[in-house]
JSON list of C-alpha atoms in Angstrom, two decimals:
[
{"chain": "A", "resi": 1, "resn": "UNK", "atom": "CA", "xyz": [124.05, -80.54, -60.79]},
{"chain": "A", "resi": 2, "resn": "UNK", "atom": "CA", "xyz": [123.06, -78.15, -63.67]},
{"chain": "A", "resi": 3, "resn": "UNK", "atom": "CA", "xyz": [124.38, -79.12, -67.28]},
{"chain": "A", "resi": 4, "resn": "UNK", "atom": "CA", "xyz": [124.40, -76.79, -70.08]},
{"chain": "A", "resi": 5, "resn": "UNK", "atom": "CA", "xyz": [124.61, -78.02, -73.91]},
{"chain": "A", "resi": 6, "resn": "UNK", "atom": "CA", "xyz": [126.37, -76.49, -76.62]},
{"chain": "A", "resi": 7, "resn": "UNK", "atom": "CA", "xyz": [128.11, -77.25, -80.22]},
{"chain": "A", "resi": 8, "resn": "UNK", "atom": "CA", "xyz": [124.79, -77.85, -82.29]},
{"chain": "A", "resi": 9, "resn": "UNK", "atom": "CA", "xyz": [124.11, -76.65, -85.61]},
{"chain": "A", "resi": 10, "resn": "UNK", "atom": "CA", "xyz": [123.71, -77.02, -89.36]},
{"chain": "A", "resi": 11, "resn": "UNK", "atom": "CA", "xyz": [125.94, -79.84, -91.10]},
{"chain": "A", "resi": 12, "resn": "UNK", "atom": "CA", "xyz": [125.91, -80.94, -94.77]},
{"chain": "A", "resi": 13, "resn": "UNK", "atom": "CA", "xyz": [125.74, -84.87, -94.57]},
{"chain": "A", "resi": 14, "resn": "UNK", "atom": "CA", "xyz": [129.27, -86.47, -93.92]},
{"chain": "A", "resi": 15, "resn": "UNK", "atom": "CA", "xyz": [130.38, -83.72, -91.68]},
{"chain": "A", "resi": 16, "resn": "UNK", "atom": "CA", "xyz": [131.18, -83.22, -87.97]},
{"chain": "A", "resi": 17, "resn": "UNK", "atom": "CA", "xyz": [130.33, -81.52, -85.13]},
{"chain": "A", "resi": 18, "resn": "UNK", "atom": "CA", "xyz": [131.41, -81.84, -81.07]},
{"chain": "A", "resi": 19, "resn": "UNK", "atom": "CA", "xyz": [129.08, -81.15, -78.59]},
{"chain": "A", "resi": 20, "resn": "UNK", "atom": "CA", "xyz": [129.65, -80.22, -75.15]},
{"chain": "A", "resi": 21, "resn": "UNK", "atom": "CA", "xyz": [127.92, -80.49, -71.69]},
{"chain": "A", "resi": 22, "resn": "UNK", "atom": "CA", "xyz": [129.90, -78.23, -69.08]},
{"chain": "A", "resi": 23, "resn": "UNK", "atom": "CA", "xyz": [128.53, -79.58, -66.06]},
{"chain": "A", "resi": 24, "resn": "UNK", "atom": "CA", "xyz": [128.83, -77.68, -62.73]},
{"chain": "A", "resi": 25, "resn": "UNK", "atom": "CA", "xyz": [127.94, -78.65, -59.05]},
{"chain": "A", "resi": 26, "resn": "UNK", "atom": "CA", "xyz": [130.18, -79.80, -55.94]},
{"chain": "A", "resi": 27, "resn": "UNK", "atom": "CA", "xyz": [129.41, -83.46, -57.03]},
{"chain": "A", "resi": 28, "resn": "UNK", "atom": "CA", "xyz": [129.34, -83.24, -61.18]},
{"chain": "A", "resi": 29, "resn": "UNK", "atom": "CA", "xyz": [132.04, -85.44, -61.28]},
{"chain": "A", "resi": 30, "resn": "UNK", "atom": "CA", "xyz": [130.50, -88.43, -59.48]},
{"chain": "A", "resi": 31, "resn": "UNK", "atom": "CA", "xyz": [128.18, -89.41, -62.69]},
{"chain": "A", "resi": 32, "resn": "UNK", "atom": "CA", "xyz": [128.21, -90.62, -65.20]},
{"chain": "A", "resi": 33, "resn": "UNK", "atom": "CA", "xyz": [126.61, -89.54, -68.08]},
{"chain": "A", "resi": 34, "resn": "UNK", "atom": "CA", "xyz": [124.93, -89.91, -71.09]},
{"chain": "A", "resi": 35, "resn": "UNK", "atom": "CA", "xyz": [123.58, -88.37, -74.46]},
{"chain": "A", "resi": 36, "resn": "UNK", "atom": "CA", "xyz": [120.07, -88.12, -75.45]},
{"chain": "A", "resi": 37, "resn": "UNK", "atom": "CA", "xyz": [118.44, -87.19, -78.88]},
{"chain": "A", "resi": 38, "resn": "UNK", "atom": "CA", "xyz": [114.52, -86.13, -79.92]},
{"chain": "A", "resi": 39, "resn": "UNK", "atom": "CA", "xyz": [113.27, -85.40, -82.61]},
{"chain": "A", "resi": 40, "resn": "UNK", "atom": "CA", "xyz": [109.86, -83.58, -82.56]},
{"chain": "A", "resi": 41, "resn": "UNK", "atom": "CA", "xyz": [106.85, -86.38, -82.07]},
{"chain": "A", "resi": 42, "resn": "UNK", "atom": "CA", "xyz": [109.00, -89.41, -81.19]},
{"chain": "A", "resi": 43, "resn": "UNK", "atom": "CA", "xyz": [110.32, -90.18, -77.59]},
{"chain": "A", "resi": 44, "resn": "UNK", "atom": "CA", "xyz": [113.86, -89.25, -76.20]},
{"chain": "A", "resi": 45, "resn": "UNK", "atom": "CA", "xyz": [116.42, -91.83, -77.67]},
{"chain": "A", "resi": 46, "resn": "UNK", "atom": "CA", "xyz": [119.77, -92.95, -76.17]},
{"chain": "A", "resi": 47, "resn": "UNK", "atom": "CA", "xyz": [122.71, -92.10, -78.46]},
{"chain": "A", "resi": 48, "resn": "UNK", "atom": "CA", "xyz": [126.01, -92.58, -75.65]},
{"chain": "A", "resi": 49, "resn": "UNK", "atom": "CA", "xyz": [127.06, -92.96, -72.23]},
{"chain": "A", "resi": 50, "resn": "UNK", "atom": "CA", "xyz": [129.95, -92.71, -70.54]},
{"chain": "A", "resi": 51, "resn": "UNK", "atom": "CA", "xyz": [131.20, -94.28, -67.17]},
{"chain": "A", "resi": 52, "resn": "UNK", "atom": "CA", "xyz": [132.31, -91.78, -64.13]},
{"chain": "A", "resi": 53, "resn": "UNK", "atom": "CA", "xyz": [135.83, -92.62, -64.70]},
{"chain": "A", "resi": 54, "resn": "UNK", "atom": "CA", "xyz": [135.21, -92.55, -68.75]},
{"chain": "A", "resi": 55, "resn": "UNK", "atom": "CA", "xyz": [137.04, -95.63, -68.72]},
{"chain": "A", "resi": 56, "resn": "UNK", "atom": "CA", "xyz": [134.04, -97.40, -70.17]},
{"chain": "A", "resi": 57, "resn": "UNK", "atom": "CA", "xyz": [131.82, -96.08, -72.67]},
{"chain": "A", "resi": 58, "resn": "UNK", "atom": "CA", "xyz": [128.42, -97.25, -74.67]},
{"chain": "A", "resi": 59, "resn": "UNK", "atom": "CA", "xyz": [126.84, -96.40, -77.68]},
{"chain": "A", "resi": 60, "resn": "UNK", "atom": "CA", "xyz": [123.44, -96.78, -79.42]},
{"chain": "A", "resi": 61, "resn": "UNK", "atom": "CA", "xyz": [124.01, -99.30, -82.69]},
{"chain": "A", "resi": 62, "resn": "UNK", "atom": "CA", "xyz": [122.92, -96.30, -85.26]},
{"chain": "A", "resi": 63, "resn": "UNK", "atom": "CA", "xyz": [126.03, -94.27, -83.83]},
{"chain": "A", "resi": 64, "resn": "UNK", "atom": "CA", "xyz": [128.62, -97.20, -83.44]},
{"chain": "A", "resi": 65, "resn": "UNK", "atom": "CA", "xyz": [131.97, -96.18, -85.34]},
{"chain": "A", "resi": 66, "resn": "UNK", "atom": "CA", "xyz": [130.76, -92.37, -86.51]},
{"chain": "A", "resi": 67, "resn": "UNK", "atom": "CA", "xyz": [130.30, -91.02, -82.50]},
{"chain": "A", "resi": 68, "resn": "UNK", "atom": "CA", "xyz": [133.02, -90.64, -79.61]},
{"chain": "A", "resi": 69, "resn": "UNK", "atom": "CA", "xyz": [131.74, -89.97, -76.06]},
{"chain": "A", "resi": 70, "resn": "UNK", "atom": "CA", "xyz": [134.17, -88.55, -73.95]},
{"chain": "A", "resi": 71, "resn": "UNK", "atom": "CA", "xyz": [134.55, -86.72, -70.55]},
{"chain": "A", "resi": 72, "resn": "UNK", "atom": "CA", "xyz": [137.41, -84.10, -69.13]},
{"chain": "A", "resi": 73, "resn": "UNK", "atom": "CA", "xyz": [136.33, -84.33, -65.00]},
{"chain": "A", "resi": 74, "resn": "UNK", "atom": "CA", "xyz": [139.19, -81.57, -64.67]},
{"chain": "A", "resi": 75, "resn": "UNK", "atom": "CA", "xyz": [136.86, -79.39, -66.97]},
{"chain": "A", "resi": 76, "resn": "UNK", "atom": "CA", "xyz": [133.66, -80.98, -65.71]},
{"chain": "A", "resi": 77, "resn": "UNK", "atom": "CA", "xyz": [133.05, -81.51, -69.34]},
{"chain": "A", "resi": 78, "resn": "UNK", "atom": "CA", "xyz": [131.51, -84.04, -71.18]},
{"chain": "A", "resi": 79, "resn": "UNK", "atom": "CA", "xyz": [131.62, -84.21, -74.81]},
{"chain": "A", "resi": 80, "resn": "UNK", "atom": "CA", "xyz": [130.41, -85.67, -78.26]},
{"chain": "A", "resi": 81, "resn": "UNK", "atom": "CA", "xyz": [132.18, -85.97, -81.32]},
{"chain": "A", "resi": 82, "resn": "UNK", "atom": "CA", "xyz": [129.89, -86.99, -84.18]},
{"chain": "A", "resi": 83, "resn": "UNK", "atom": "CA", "xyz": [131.69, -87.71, -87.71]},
{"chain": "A", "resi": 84, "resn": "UNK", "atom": "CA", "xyz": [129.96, -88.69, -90.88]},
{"chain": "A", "resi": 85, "resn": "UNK", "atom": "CA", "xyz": [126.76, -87.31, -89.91]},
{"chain": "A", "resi": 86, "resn": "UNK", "atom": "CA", "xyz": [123.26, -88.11, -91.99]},
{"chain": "A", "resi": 87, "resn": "UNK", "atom": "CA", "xyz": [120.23, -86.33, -92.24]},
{"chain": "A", "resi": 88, "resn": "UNK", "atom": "CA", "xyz": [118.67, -89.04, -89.60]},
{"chain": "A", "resi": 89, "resn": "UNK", "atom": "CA", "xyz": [120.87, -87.62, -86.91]},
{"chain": "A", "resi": 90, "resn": "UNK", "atom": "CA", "xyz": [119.02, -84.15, -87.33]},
{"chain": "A", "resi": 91, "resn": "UNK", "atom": "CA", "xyz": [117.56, -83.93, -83.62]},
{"chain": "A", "resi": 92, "resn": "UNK", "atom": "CA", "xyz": [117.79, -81.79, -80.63]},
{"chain": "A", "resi": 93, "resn": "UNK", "atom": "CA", "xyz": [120.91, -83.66, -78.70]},
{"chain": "A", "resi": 94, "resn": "UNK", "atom": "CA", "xyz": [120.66, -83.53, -74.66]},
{"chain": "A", "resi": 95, "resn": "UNK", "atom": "CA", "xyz": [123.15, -84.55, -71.69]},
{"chain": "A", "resi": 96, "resn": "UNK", "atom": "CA", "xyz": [121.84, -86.24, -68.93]},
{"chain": "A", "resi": 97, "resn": "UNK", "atom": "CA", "xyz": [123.42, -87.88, -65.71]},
{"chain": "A", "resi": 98, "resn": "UNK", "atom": "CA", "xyz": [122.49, -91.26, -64.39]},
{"chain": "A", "resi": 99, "resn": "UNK", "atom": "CA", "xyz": [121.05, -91.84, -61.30]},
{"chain": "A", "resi": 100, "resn": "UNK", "atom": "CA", "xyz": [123.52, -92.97, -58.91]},
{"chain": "A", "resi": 101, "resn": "UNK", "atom": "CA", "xyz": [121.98, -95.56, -57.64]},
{"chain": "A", "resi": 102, "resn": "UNK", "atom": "CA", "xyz": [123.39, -97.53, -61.09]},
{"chain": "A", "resi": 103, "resn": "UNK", "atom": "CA", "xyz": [127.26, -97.10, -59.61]},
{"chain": "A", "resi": 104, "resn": "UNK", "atom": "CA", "xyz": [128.58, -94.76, -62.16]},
{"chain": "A", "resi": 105, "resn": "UNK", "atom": "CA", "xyz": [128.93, -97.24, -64.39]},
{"chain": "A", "resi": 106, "resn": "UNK", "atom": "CA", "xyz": [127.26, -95.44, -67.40]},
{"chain": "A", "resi": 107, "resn": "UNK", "atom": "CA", "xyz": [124.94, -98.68, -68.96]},
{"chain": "A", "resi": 108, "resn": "UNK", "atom": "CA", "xyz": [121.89, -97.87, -68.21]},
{"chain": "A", "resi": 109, "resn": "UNK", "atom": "CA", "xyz": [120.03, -96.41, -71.61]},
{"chain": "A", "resi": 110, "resn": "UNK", "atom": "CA", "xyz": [116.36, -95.35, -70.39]},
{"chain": "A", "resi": 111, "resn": "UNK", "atom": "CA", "xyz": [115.55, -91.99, -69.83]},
{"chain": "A", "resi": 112, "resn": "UNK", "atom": "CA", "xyz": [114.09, -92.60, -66.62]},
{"chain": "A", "resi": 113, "resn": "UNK", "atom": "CA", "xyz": [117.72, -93.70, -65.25]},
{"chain": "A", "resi": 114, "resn": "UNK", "atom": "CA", "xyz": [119.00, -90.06, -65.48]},
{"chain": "A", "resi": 115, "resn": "UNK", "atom": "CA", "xyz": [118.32, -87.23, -63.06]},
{"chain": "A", "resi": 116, "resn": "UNK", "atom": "CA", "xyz": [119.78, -84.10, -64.26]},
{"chain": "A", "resi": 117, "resn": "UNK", "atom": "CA", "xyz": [119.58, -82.47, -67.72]},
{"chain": "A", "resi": 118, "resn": "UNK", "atom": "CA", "xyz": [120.72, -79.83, -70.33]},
{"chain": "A", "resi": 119, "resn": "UNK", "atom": "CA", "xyz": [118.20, -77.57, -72.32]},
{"chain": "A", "resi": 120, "resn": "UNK", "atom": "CA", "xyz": [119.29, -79.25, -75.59]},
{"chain": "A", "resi": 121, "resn": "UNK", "atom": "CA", "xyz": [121.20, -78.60, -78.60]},
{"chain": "A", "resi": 122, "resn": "UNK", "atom": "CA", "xyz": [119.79, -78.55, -82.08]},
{"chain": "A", "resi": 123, "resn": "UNK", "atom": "CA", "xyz": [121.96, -80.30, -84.31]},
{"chain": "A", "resi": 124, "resn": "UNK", "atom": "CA", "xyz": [120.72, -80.34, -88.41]},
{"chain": "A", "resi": 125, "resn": "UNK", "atom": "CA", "xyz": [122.37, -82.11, -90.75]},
{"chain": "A", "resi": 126, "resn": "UNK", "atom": "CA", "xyz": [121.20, -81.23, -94.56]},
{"chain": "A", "resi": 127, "resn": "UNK", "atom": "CA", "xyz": [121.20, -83.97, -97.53]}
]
């Protein structure tokens, strides 16, 4: 599966921006998948998942009520709509999918649970 990133860039605080991770490969559809976020000198955080069906979806406290993970499987598309954005969100965002050992359910929040990822996004939000 190869996924490729895009929708980053410069935000003033409170604004909005949708990433994307177009997703392609016979199987794409069978994971589920997740967003990622580093920022330069701290480890890779979780920010969303999403379940294989995108009936069920997660999200990292910090992002609760401001981000929207959702997933087109017609478009092999996943995406992430981020509203009210602050300056701590500035960080290169990546898409990932979980191992599928984990079902496709889309829980699982470690880095280490995901197999296949984008090249990253830059997304900076100014004060």
């Amino acid at each position: 599966v190869q996924l490729q990133a895009s929708g980053g860039g410069l935000v003033q605080a409170g604004g909005s921006l949708r990433l994307s991770c177009a997703a392609s490969g016979r199987t794409s559809n069978n994971y589920a998948m997740g967003w990622f976020r580093q920022v330069p000198g701290k480890e890779r955080e979780y920010v969303a998942s999403i379940s294989r069906t995108g009936r069920s979806t997660y999200y990292t406290d910090s992002v609760k009520g401001r981000f929207t993970i959702s997933r087109d499987n017609a478009k092999n598309t996943v995406y992430l709509q981020m509203r009210s954005l602050k300056p701590e969100d500035t960080a290169v965002y990546y898409c990932a999918a979980e191992v599928e050992v984990w079902g496709g359910w889309g829980s699982q929040r470690s880095p280490s649970d995901y197999i296949y990822w984008g090249q990253g996004t830059q997304v900076t939000v100014s004060s």
